[in-house]
Amino acid sequence: MTLLSNISFCLLFIISSYSVCKCQPNTIRDYQLLVEERISELIQDEMTNPVFFSSSKDIISLFKVSDYDSVLIVLSGIEQLELYKESEFYPLLQLFKIHSLYELELFEQGALALDEVIRIESRFDSPLTSYIDLLKLNLGQSLIEKNEYDLGIQVYRHWINSESQKDLQVQARVYHNLAVGYLHKKQFDSSLWFFDEVIDLRRSLGDSSGLVQEYMNLASLYYEQYLDGQAIPLFQKALAMAKQLGDTTVLKTAEYNMAVVEENRKNYAEALAHRKEYERLLAAEWNRDRIWALAEQQKQFAIDTKQQEVDLLAAREQQQLSELARQRTQRNGLLATAALLLALLGMIAYYYRRVRANNRVISAQKEQLNALNVAKNQLFAMVAHDLKSPVMALQRAQRKLSLALSQTDQAQAQSLAAENEHITSNTFRLLNNVLHWAMEQTEQLSFVATPMPVQQLLAQVVYDYQELVRAKGLTLVQDFEVAAQVEVDANLMKIVLRNLLDNALKFTQTGGTITLQATETGDTVMLTIADTGVGMTAEQQAGLFSLTEHEVRPDTEGRKSTGLGMLLCQRLVARHHGNITVNSEVGKGTQISIQLPIFLDVEVL
Amino acid sequence: MSKIHILIVEDNPEEAAELREYLEDKDYTVTAVATTLKDALGYFYAQQPDLVIVDIYLGGSPEGITFAQRLNENEATRRPFLFLTQHASLEVFEQAKLTSPYNYLLKPFNPLELQYAIELAIEKFTGETGQFAVGDGAATAMEHNLFLKRRNSLVKVPFGDVDYVEVEGKYSNLITQRGEFLIQWPLKKLIEKFVPHQFVRVHRNYLVNLRAIQQVHLADQHVILSGERSIPFSQNFKKNLLEKFDVLK
């Protein structure tokens, strides 16, 4: 019992070691491609039945995508057609069917279909024959593996009978498989024949390992039939050959087989030695595997370690990089901050300088304004003073007038009234000047220039002075019979002329002469007011048109004047695009001239 | 000839009195003194003066300007006017400027200034600025009247009052029932202004008011006017004269 089980173990072991006789998948692919091409060609040539045609096309495309179920279903649809078996594609489609059955592991049906194909094998050309051979090999092997020995042997026999050229390696495998198949079927003669054939083939191929295997297979065959006399020497031969070969796998099997054989012969010492040898080999093999696994593990470990190192290094590099980036950012930040600070400093410096410059301008302006303010205050003081004295005089005169009236002193009253009128008219003029000065300074003064005859202008002004001049005992000479017109704001120009006449009146002693003259010179007209009065020094003349430098001069009656009138005159003449000039000599008199452009009216008749 | 009628609009009685005095000295007729805007308008429409002298400020507000604006609204009632003001301040003038023709007189003023301002107001109104500067004989026409400068004043002579015009070179004489007036107009202007008022040129030197003609002596070529006055007419202008009579018949 134990022997049989051992032998079967041994046989199975052997078969599995030879189960690599499947053809390479790429070879199958090549064939498939060839077949597809062939079918495409054929289909194009022969378009007899559209259904058949389209089904065939479908089969090809389905086969291509390895949908073998669908291939079989579509095929079953056309298999019943008369046309099918007559068609040129029949063998090809049939091959697809076999292939699909094979792929679906329906080996028996595949073998049946193959039988059909083999009957018409003569109709195939060589690529298809090769394909059929391939299918035969695959089917045969699969059937034997599935213990379908009869079918497998049948298929293999077909392969052997076919006329195609045989590869010796493949032939050896086929013979081996057949020998195993017959062995399983207990047809020892056939098995023995094929083993002998395989041994011959191995020998001629120089395949020592295969030969040892075959010897052992043959020995097992004999041993199975209790032909110990033939089996044992073969086992021994195999063992010797295996030892010679040094192939541990084969040797291990040989030792094991010898151990079994010796044990059965009751040669326990021998059996034990073989068994030990077997176990040693097994252990060695296992150790080898173990060592290999260990080595693998070690290798893996080393790789892991290395990987860790690499990871560590990468992490460190990353860290360094990030550190570098951080440093760069820090540096950039510092740089930016520095630049910002610098810019800020620059700006501060710039603004500081500007502020300083502004301050300088402001302080200069302030000084100027202060000077002007002082002058203005002086002016106000003088104006107030000027106003105070006449008003006081008026008050005094008024009291006297009341007294005179109560005493009914007619003459005295009249004289006082005249005095009062004089004072008030002077005061009125001063006020008028102050008002116009203020308006001029604040740009509130209206200025509307219209053409006016010079004669008319002077006549209107002088009209008010005739009485005054006579009252003071002065002579007034009027010499302004000119046709010229000037473009003036009459009211403003009259203020100028009145001021000049007032001054002449004030600074000329009784008996003196005041001359009002107008002369045309080219495109200008000169208005001159001349007196034979007290005159002015050069300094007085120089300070006449300056607010800060002018002096207060007492007039012929000892009254003081601010000289504001002269300033006003200058400003107003300037606004008329004119010039004012002063010519004076102390003790001899003053001559003031105003030069104005003549107005030319083209429309004057 | 008649006096020029002036309406005073002034709320200060003393100033109004002084102004009236000045005007009457110059032989102008002051038709009334109005102290409010309402009165002023009332007097103006009722009396139809030749000129109005208006104080800008009436009772503290610039109603004088409002008055002038109202005057200007109606073309038929427009008259020359003259603003009186205390201050030459910009604010007031900006408003006064809106009334055209714009003319003003600053207080206080003397009669010469007043006279000049009146002349200027009339000149501006008739659009003949500078006309009165030429002195005696200067004249401007306003509606049915001539405003003539005479002895530093202005007189009003209605065209209808003139019997005939005698041209004597640069000057011409306007002969009226109440006397003669010198006018310094070129002949062309005389014809242009007098002919529309029913005057006809009968001679190189004579323009006659058709109204004044009583007889035309074709034989000795004379025109007899009222008051036994006789004016010659020349052959050149005979047709001119007779045409007018044809029209009149």
XYZ file of N, CA and C in Angstrom, chain A residues 428 435-436 439 443-448 450-453 456 459-461 463-464 489 491-492 494-495 498 601 605, chain B residues 87-91 93 97 102 104-108 110-113 116-117 119-120 124 129 131 133-134 149 189:
168
model
N -13.548 164.708 6.176
C -14.269 163.862 5.211
C -13.303 163.301 4.163
N -11.057 154.951 3.459
C -12.029 154.002 2.907
C -11.534 153.433 1.569
N -11.084 154.330 0.696
C -10.651 153.861 -0.622
C -9.382 153.035 -0.539
N -10.459 149.665 0.587
C -11.133 148.941 -0.497
C -10.138 148.498 -1.563
N -9.193 144.675 -2.545
C -9.713 144.424 -3.903
C -11.229 144.473 -3.973
N -11.775 145.394 -3.264
C -13.238 145.569 -3.287
C -13.629 146.773 -4.118
N -12.601 147.467 -4.611
C -12.853 148.706 -5.332
C -13.301 148.388 -6.758
N -14.390 149.025 -7.149
C -14.840 148.839 -8.525
C -13.959 149.659 -9.451
N -13.623 149.081 -10.573
C -12.807 149.811 -11.535
C -13.435 149.641 -12.908
N -14.114 150.678 -13.367
C -14.730 150.643 -14.694
C -14.214 151.849 -15.473
N -13.881 154.316 -18.515
C -14.633 154.774 -19.688
C -13.918 156.019 -20.234
N -14.040 156.237 -21.511
C -13.367 157.408 -22.077
C -14.006 158.706 -21.546
N -13.156 159.702 -21.307
C -13.649 160.981 -20.776
C -12.700 162.087 -21.234
N -13.243 163.219 -21.666
C -12.348 164.321 -22.049
C -11.568 164.807 -20.820
N -12.992 167.922 -19.242
C -14.179 167.666 -18.433
C -13.780 167.148 -17.050
N -12.102 169.915 -15.014
C -13.088 170.961 -14.682
C -13.966 170.508 -13.521
N -14.400 169.249 -13.591
C -15.269 168.726 -12.532
C -14.565 168.718 -11.181
N -13.261 168.410 -11.209
C -12.514 168.342 -9.953
C -12.253 169.749 -9.423
N -13.746 172.400 -9.852
C -14.971 173.114 -9.482
C -15.079 173.297 -7.966
N -14.744 172.218 -7.237
C -14.888 172.260 -5.776
C -13.794 173.072 -5.090
N -11.463 155.441 -14.770
C -12.594 155.329 -13.864
C -12.677 156.711 -13.228
N -14.344 158.293 -11.047
C -14.368 158.461 -9.593
C -12.993 158.279 -8.974
N -12.267 157.271 -9.459
C -10.952 156.989 -8.886
C -9.941 158.059 -9.296
N -10.568 161.065 -10.012
C -10.912 162.294 -9.277
C -10.334 162.243 -7.861
N -10.340 161.041 -7.258
C -9.757 160.910 -5.908
C -8.283 161.300 -5.960
N -8.000 165.130 -6.508
C -8.420 165.857 -5.298
C -7.339 165.799 -4.230
N -10.390 157.280 -29.857
C -11.681 156.721 -30.264
C -11.818 156.891 -31.763
N -16.410 161.772 -34.117
C -16.673 162.529 -35.359
C -15.763 163.750 -35.456
N -21.078 154.541 -2.283
C -19.792 153.828 -2.303
C -19.513 153.269 -3.682
N -18.243 153.341 -3.995
C -17.820 152.702 -5.240
C -17.470 151.242 -4.937
N -18.370 150.537 -4.265
C -18.041 149.160 -3.883
C -18.434 148.193 -4.997
N -17.633 147.163 -5.082
C -17.738 146.212 -6.189
C -19.087 145.515 -6.230
N -19.563 145.171 -5.051
C -20.784 144.381 -4.934
C -21.970 145.078 -5.593
N -21.855 147.539 -7.784
C -21.666 147.732 -9.216
C -21.921 146.474 -10.012
N -24.469 146.787 -12.983
C -24.009 146.487 -14.341
C -25.036 145.684 -15.130
N -25.650 151.248 -18.305
C -25.261 151.381 -16.914
C -24.501 152.699 -16.736
N -23.555 155.735 -13.552
C -23.728 156.055 -12.143
C -22.951 157.317 -11.757
N -23.347 157.870 -10.640
C -22.701 159.073 -10.107
C -22.469 158.849 -8.623
N -21.217 159.096 -8.243
C -20.837 158.852 -6.853
C -21.105 160.094 -6.019
N -21.723 159.881 -4.876
C -21.980 160.999 -3.956
C -20.722 161.286 -3.135
N -20.390 162.470 -2.721
C -21.081 163.698 -3.136
C -20.616 164.140 -4.524
N -20.651 167.479 -7.560
C -20.914 168.898 -7.794
C -21.760 169.052 -9.048
N -22.282 170.245 -9.308
C -23.179 170.422 -10.459
C -22.542 170.033 -11.795
N -21.254 170.256 -11.914
C -20.569 169.874 -13.155
C -20.627 168.368 -13.372
N -20.370 167.664 -12.287
C -20.389 166.199 -12.363
C -21.787 165.681 -12.672
N -22.554 166.372 -16.319
C -21.821 165.413 -17.171
C -22.488 164.044 -17.128
N -22.903 163.657 -15.943
C -23.540 162.341 -15.782
C -24.870 162.274 -16.536
N -25.691 164.074 -19.185
C -25.361 164.024 -20.616
C -24.951 162.606 -21.022
N -24.121 162.010 -20.190
C -23.628 160.663 -20.477
C -24.778 159.652 -20.515
N -25.613 157.587 -23.837
C -25.583 156.120 -23.808
C -26.922 155.551 -24.258
N -22.500 158.058 -27.813
C -21.547 158.396 -26.747
C -20.548 159.442 -27.234
N -21.143 162.525 -27.769
C -21.819 163.540 -28.582
C -21.747 164.922 -27.928
N -19.756 166.139 -25.822
C -18.426 166.645 -25.488
C -18.041 167.822 -26.391
N -18.661 167.898 -27.568
C -18.280 168.956 -28.511
C -18.747 170.345 -28.049
N -27.352 170.764 -26.483
C -26.510 171.325 -25.443
C -26.466 172.841 -25.645
N -26.759 164.293 -41.556
C -27.445 163.840 -40.337
C -28.732 164.626 -40.131
